[in-house]
mmCIF file of C-alpha atoms and ligand atoms in Angstrom:
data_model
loop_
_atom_site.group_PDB
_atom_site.id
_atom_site.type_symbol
_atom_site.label_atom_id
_atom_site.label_comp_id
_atom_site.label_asym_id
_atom_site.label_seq_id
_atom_site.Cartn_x
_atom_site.Cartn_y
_atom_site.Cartn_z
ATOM 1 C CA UNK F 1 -57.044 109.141 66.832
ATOM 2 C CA UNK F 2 -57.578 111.448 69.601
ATOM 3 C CA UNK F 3 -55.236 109.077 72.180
ATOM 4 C CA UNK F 4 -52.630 110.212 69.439
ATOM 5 C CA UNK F 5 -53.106 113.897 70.914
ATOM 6 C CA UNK F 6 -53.059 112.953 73.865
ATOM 7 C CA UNK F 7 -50.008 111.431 73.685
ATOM 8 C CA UNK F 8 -48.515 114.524 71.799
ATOM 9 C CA UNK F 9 -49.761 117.024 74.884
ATOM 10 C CA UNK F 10 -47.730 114.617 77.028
ATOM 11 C CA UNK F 11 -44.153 114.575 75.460
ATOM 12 C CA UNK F 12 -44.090 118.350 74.115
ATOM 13 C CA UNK F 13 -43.773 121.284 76.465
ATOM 14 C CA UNK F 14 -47.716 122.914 76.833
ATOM 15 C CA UNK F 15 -46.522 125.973 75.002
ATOM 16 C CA UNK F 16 -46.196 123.701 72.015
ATOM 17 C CA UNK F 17 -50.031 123.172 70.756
ATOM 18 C CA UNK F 18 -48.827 122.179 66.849
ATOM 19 C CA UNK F 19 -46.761 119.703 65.098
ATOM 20 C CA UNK F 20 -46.413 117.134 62.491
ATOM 21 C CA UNK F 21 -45.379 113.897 63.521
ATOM 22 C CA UNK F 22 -45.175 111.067 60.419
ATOM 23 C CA UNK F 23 -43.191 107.764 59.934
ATOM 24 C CA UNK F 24 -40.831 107.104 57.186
ATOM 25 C CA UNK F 25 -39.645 103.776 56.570
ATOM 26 C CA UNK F 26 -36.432 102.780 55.853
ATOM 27 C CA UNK F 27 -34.828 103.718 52.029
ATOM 28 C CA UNK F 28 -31.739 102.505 52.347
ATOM 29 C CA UNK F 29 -28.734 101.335 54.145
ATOM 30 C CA UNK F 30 -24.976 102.343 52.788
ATOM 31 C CA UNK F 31 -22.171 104.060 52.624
ATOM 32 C CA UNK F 32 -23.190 107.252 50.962
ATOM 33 C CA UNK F 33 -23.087 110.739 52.283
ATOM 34 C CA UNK F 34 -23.727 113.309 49.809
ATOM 35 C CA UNK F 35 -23.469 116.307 52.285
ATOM 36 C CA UNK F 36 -20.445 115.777 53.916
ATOM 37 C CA UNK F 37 -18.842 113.737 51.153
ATOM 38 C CA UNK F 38 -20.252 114.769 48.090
ATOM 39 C CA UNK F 39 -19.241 111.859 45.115
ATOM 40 C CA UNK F 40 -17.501 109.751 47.453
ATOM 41 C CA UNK F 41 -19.241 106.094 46.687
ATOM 42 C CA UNK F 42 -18.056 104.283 49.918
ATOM 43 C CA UNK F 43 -18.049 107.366 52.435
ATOM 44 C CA UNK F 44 -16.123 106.679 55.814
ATOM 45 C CA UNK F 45 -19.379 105.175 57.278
ATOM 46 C CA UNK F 46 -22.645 103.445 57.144
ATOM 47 C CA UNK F 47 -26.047 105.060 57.197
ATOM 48 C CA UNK F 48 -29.237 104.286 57.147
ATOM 49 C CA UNK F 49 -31.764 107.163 54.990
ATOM 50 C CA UNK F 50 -35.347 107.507 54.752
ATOM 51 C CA UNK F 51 -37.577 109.527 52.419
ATOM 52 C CA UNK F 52 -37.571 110.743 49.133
ATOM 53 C CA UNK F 53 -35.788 107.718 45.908
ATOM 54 C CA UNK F 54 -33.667 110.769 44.519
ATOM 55 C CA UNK F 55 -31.382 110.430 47.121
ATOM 56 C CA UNK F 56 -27.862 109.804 45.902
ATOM 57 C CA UNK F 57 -24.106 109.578 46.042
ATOM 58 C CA UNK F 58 -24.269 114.182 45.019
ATOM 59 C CA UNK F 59 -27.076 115.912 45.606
ATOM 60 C CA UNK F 60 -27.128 119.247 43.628
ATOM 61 C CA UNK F 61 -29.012 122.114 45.573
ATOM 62 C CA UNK F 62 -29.802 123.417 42.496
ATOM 63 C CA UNK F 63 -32.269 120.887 41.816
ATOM 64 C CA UNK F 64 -35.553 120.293 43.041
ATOM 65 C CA UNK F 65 -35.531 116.317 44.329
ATOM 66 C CA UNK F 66 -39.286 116.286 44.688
ATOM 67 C CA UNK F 67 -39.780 116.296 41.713
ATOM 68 C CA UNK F 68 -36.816 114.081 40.487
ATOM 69 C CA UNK F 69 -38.286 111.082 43.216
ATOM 70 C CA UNK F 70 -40.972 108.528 41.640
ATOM 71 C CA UNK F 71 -41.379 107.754 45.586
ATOM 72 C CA UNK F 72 -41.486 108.157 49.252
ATOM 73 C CA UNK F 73 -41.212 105.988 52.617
ATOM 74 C CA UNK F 74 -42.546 109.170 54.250
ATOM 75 C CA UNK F 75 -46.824 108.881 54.996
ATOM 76 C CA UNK F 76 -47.049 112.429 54.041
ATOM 77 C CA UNK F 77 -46.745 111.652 50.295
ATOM 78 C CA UNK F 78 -45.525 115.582 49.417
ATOM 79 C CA UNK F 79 -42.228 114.903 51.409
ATOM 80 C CA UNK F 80 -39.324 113.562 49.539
ATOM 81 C CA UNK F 81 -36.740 115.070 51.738
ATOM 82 C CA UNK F 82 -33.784 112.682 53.058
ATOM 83 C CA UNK F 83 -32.615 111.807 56.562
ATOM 84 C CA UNK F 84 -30.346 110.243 57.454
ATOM 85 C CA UNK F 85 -28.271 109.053 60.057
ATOM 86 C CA UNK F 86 -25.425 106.387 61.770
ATOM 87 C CA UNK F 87 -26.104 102.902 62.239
ATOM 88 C CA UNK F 88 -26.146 101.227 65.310
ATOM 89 C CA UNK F 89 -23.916 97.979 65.697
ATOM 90 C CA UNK F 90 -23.758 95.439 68.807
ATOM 91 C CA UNK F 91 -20.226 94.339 69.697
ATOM 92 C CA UNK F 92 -19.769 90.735 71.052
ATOM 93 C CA UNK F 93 -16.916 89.886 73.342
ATOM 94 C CA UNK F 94 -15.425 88.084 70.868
ATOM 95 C CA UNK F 95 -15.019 91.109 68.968
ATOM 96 C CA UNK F 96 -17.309 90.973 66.274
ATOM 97 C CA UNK F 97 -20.065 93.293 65.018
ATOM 98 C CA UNK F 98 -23.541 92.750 64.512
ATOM 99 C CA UNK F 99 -26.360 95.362 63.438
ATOM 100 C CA UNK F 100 -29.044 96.057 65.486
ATOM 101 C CA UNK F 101 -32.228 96.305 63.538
ATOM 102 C CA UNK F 102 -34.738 99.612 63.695
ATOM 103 C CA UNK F 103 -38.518 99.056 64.603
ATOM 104 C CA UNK F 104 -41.352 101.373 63.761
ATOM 105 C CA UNK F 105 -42.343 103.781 67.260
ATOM 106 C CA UNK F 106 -45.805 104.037 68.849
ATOM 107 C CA UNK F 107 -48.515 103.849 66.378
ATOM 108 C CA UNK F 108 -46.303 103.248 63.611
ATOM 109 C CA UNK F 109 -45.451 99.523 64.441
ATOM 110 C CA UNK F 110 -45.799 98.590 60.713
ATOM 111 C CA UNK F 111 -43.105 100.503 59.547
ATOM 112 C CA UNK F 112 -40.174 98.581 58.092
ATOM 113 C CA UNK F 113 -37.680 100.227 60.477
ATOM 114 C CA UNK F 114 -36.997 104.445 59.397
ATOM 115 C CA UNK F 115 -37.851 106.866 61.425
ATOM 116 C CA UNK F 116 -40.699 109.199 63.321
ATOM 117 C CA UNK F 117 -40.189 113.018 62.156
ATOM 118 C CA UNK F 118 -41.492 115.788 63.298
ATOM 119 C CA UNK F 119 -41.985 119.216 62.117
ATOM 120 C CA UNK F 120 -42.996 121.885 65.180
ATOM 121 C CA UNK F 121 -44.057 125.394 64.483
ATOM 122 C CA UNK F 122 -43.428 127.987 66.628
ATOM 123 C CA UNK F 123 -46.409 128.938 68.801
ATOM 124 C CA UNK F 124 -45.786 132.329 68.701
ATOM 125 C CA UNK F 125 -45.157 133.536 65.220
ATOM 126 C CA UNK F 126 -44.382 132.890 61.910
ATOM 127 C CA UNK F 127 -42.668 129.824 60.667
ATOM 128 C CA UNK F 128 -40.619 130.043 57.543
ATOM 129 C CA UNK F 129 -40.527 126.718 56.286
ATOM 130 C CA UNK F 130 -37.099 125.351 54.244
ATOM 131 C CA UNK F 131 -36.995 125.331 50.888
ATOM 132 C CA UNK F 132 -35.487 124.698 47.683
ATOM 133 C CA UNK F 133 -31.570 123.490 48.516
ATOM 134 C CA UNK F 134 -31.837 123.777 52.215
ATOM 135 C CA UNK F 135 -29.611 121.405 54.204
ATOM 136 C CA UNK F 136 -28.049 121.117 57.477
ATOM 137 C CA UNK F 137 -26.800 118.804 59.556
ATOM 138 C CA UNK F 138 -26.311 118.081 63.612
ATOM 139 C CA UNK F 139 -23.940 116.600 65.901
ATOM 140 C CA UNK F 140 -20.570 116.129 65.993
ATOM 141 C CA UNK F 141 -19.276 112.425 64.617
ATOM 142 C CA UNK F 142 -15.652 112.988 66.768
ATOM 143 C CA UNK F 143 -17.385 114.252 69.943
ATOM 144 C CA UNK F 144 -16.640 111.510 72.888
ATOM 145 C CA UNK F 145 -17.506 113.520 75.879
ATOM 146 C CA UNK F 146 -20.792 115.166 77.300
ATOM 147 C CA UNK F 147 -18.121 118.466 77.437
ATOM 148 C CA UNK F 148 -18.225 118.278 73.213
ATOM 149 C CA UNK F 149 -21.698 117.152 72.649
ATOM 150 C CA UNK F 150 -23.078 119.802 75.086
ATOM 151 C CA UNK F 151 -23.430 122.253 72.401
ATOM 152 C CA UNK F 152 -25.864 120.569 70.640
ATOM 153 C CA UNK F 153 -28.394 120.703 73.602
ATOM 154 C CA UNK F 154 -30.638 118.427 72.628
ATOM 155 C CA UNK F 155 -28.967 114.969 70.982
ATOM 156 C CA UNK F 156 -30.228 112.609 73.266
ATOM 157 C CA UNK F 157 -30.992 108.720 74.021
ATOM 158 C CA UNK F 158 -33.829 107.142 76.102
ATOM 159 C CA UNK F 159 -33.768 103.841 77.319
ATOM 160 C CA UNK F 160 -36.999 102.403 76.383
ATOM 161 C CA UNK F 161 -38.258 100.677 79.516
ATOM 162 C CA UNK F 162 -41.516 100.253 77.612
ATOM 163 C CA UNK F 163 -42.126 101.720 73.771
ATOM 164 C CA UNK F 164 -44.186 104.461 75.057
ATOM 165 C CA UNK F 165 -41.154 105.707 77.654
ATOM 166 C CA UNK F 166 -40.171 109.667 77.433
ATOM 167 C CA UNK F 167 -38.045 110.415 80.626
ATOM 168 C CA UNK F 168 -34.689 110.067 81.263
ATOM 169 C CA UNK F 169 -32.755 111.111 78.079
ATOM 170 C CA UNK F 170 -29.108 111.006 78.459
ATOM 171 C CA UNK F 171 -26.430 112.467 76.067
ATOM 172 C CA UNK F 172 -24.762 109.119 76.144
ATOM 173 C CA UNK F 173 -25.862 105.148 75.549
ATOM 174 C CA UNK F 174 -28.508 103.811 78.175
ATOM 175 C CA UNK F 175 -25.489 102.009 80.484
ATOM 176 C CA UNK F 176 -28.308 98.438 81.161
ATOM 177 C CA UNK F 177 -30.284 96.657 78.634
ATOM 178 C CA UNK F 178 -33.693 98.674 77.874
ATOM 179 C CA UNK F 179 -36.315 95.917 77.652
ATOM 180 C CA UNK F 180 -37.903 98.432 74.435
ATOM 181 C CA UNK F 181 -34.966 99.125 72.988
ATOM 182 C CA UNK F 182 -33.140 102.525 72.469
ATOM 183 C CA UNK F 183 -34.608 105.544 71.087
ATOM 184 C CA UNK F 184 -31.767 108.537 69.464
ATOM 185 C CA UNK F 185 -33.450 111.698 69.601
ATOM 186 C CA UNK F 186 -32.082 114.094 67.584
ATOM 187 C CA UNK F 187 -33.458 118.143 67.779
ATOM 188 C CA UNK F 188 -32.409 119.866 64.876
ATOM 189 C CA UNK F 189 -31.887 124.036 65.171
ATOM 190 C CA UNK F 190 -34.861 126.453 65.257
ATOM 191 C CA UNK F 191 -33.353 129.780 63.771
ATOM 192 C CA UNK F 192 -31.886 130.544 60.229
ATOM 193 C CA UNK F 193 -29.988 133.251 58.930
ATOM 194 C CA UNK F 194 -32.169 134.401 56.678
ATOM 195 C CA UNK F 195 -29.966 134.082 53.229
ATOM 196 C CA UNK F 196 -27.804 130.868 53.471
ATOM 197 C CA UNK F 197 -29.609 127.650 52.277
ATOM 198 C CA UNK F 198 -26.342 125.510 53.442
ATOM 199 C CA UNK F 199 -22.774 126.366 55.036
ATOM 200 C CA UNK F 200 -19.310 124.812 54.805
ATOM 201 C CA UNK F 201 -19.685 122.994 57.696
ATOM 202 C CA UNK F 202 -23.684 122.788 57.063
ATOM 203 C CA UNK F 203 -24.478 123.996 60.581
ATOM 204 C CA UNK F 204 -23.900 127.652 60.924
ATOM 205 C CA UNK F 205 -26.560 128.467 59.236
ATOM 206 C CA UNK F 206 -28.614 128.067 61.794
ATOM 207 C CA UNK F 207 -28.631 127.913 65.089
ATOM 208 C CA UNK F 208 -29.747 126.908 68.633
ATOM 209 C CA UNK F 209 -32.016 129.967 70.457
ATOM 210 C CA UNK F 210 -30.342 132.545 72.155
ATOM 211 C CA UNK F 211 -31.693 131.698 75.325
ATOM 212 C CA UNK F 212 -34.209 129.300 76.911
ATOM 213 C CA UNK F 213 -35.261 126.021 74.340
ATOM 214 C CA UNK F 214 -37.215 125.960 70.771
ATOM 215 C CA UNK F 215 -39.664 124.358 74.075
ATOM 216 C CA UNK F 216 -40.234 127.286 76.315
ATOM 217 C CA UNK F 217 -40.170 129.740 73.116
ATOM 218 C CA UNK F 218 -36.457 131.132 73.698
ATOM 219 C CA UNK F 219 -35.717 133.935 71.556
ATOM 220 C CA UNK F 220 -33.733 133.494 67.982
ATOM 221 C CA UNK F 221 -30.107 135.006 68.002
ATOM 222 C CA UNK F 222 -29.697 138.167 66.125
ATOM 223 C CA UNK F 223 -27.583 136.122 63.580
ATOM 224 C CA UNK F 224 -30.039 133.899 63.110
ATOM 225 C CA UNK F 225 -33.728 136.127 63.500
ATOM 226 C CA UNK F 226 -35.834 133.596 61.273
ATOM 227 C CA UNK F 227 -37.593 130.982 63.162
ATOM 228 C CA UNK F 228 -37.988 127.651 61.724
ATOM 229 C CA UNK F 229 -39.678 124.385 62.377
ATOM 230 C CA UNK F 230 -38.162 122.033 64.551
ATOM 231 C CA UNK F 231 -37.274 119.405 62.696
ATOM 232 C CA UNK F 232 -36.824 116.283 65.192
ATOM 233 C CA UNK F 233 -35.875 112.185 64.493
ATOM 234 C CA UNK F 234 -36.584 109.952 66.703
ATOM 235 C CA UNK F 235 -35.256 106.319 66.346
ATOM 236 C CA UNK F 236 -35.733 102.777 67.577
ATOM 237 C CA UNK F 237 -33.231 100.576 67.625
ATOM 238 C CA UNK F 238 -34.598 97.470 69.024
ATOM 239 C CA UNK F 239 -31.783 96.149 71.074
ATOM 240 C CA UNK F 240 -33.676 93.633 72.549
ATOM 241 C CA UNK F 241 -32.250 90.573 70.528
ATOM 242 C CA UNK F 242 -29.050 91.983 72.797
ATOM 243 C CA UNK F 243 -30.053 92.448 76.273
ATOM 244 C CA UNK F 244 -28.916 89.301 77.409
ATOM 245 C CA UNK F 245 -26.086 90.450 80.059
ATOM 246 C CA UNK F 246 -23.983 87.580 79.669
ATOM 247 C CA UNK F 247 -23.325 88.617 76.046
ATOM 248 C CA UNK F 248 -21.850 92.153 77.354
ATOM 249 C CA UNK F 249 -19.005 93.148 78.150
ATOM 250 C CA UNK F 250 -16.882 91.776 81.018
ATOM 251 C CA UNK F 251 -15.443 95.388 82.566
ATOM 252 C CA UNK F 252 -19.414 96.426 82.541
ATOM 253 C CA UNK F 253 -19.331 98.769 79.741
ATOM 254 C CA UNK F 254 -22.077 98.451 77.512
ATOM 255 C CA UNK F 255 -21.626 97.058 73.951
ATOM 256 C CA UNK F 256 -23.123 99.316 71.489
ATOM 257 C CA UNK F 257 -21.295 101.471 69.042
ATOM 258 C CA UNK F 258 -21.625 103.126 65.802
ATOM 259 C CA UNK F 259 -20.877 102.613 62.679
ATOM 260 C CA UNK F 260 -18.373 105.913 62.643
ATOM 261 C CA UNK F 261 -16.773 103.594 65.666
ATOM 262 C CA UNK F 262 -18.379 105.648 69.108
ATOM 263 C CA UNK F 263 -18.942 103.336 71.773
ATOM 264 C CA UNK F 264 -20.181 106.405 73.977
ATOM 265 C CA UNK F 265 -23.150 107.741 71.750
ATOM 266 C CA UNK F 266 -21.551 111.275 71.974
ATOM 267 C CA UNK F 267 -21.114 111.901 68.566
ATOM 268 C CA UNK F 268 -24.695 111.109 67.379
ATOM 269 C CA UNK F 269 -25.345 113.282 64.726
ATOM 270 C CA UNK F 270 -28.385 113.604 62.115
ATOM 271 C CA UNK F 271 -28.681 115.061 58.320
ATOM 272 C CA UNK F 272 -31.278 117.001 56.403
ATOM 273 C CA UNK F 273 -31.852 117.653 52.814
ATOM 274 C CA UNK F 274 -35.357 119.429 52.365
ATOM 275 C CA UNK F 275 -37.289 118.307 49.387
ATOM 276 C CA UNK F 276 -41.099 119.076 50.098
ATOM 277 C CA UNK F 277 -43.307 119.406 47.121
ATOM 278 C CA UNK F 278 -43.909 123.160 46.283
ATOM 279 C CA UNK F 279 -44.939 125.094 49.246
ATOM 280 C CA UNK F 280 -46.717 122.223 50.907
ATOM 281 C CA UNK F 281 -44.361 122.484 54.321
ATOM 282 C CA UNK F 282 -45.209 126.005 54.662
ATOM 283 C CA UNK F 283 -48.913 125.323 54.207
ATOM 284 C CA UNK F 284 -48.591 123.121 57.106
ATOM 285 C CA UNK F 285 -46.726 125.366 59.261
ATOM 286 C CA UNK F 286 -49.186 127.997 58.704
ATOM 287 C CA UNK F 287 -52.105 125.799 59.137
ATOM 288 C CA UNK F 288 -50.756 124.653 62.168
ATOM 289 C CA UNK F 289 -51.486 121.214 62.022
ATOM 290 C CA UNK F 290 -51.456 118.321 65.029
ATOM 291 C CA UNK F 291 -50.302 115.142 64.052
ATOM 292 C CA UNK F 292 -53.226 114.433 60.890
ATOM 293 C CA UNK F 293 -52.620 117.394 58.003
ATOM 294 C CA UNK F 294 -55.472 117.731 55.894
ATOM 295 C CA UNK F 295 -53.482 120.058 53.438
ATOM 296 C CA UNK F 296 -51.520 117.232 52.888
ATOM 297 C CA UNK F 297 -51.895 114.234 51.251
ATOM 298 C CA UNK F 298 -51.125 110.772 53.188
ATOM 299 C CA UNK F 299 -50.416 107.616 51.999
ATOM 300 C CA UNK F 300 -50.216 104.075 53.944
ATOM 301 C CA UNK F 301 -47.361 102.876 56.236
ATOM 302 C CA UNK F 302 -47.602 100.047 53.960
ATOM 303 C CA UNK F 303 -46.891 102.160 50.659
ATOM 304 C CA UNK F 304 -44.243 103.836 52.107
ATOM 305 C CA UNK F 305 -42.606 100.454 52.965
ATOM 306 C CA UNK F 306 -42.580 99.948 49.085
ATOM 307 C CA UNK F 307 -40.549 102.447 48.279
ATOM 308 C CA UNK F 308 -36.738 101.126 48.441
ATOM 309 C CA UNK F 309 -32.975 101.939 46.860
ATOM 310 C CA UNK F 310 -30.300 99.456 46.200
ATOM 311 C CA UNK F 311 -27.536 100.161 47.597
ATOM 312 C CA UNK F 312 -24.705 101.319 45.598
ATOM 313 C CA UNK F 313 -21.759 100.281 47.860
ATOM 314 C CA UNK F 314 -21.218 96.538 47.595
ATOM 315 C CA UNK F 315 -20.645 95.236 50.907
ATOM 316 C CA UNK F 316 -21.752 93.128 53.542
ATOM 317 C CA UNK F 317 -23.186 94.972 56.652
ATOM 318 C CA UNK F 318 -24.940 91.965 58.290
ATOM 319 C CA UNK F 319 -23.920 88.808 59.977
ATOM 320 C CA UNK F 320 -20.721 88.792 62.341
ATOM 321 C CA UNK F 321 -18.269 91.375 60.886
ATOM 322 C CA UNK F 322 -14.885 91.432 62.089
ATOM 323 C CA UNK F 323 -14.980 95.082 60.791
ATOM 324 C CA UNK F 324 -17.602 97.685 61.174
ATOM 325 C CA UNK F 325 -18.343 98.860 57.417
ATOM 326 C CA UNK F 326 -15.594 100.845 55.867
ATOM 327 C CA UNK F 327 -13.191 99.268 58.565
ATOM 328 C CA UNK F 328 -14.346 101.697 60.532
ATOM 329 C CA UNK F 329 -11.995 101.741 63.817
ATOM 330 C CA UNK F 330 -13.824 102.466 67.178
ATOM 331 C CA UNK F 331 -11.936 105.979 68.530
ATOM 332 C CA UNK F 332 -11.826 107.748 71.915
HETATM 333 C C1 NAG P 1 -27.748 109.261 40.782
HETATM 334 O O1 NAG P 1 -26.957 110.085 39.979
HETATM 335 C C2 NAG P 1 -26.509 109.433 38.782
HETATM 336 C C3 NAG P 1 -25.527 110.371 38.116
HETATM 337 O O2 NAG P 1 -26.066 111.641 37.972
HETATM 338 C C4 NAG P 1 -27.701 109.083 37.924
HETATM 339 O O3 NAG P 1 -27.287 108.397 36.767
HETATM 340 C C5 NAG P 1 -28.651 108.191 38.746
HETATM 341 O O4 NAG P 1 -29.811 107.929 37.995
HETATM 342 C C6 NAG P 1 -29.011 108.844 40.048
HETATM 343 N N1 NAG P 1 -29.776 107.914 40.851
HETATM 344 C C7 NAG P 1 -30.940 108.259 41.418
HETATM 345 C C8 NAG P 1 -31.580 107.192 42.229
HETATM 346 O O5 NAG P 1 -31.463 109.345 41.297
HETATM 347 C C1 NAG P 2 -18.772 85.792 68.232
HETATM 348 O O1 NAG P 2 -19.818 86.032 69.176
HETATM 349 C C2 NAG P 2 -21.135 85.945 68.668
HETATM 350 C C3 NAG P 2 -22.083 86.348 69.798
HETATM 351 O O2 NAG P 2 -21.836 85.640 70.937
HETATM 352 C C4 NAG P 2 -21.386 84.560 68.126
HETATM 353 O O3 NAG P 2 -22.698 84.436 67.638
HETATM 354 C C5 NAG P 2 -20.391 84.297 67.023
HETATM 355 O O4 NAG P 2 -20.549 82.994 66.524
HETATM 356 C C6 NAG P 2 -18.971 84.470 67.554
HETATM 357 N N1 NAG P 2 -18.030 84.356 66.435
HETATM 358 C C7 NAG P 2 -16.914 83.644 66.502
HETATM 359 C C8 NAG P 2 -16.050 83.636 65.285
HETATM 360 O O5 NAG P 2 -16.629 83.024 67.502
#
């Protein structure tokens, strides 16, 4: 698998030697969001989740979901975390809404949709690992311009000219067809504060570095001193059963949009509810693993496509909608 490593020099800064990178196929797709609405069965908008079968409508931090989970679309088979985010619809002219389906990235072709996730140590010290209750999420869902989104440095798109493409991110939706589809990229926080496993608005617990990128080892703030893996989600949507231009819109805008109704991709935003097994993240971190983990235990991409929820929110996402999910208006 050594073209694998390869591959891993190429898109990570040289600084960065270590990292796990593992595919999780899709859980579930619904209307559940158990961080930022907590109970609410039918929450404003649609996701799509991966990982660990605990996941639910509440999510106590209190208890320990890896152990509550029979099951996992993650290949490393200690991680029943969830992640989750937005799903991406195509708008015809005629006004209706279809949703565009996920595909599995580079070397993970057989995954039924999900995600890639990575977990990066820091080169040049100790990693505390999450634990037990941690959470966070990133983005903001009402940000429409690059002026909103540009706190979150590192919420990005690339325009998949082939599936192995890695240049030319953009904080806003590729503005041609991409003949690979479109890949979010979404670069979760690298510092914690130390004590708080969540926060109200379950990001300021953590932060950004104070200077420089988690990349070129920029230092943690003094609010937040505790480095912690970089947890990043990349995401294909394959677009490609869209790229016909005579399908998009007349005033050449392009036609995709969220399901929280963001035709600009500004307000992509992520979610994170750690549920390792034990200690089994730190091991990794400390081990500093690259790509395969032996302290881990792996199961098959096939497996992991297994492993599935119902969703609890009867609707129809797929077909023509007149109505994203939730009647979920598209705002500027
Ligand atoms: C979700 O929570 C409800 C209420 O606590 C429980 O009955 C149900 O089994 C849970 N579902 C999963 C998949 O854990
Ligand atoms: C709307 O447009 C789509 C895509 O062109 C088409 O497949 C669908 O049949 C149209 N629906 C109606 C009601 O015209």
């Amino acid at each position: 698998m050594q073209w694998i490593q390869v591959l891993a020099a190429a898109l990570f800064a040289p600084n960065v030697y270590a990292l796990l990178r593992f595919s999780c196929s899709g859980l579930v797709l619904e209307r559940l969001d158990p961080l930022v609405n907590p109970g609410v069965n039918g929450s404003p908008h649609l996701h799509q989740i991966i990982g660990g079968n605990a996941f639910n409508v509440s999510m106590d931090p209190a208890k320990d979901i890896s152990t509550m989970a029979t099951c996992t679309t993650c290949t490393f088979s200690q991680d029943f975390s969830n992640y989750w985010t937005a799903v991406l619809y195509f708008k015809a002219r005629n006004g209706t809404f279809k949703r565009v389906p996920q595909k599995g990235n580079v070397n993970f072709e057989a995954a039924n949709g999900g995600m890639t996730i990575y977990y990066s140590p820091e080169t040049s010290g100790k990693t505390t690992a999450f634990q037990k209750g941690f959470r966070m999420l990133i983005g903001n869902v009402n940000s429409r311009s690059k002026a909103t989104s540009s706190q979150f440095r590192q919420l990005t798109y690339t325009c998949l000219q082939t599936p192995m493409t890695r240049s030319g991110e953009t904080m806003d939706f590729p503005t041609a067809p991409c003949p690979s589809g479109i890949m979010a990229n979404l670069r979760f926080p690298t510092c914690w504060d130390g004590v708080n496993l969540d926060s109200v608005d379950h990001m300021s617990h953590v932060a950004y570095p104070a200077s420089g990128t988690f990349e070129t080892n920029g230092p943690c703030p003094s609010t937040h001193p505790v480095p912690i893996p970089q947890l990043f989600f990349e995401v294909v949507w394959d677009t490609t059963g869209f790229n016909d231009k005579s399908l998009w819109p007349t005033d050449g805008s392009q036609p995709f949009v969220w399901s929280y109704g963001d035709a600009t991709g500004y307000g992509t935003h992520g979610d994170y509810v750690f549920g390792w097994k034990g200690d089994s993240l730190q091991k990794a971190m400390d081990t500093n693993c690259n790509i395969n983990c032996p302290v881990l235990t792996t199961q098959s991409i096939a497996d992991g496509n297994k492993c599935t929820q119902k969703s609890s929110v009867p609707e129809n996402i797929d077909g023509w909608l007149t109505e994203l999910p939730g009647n979920m208006p598209i705002t500027s």
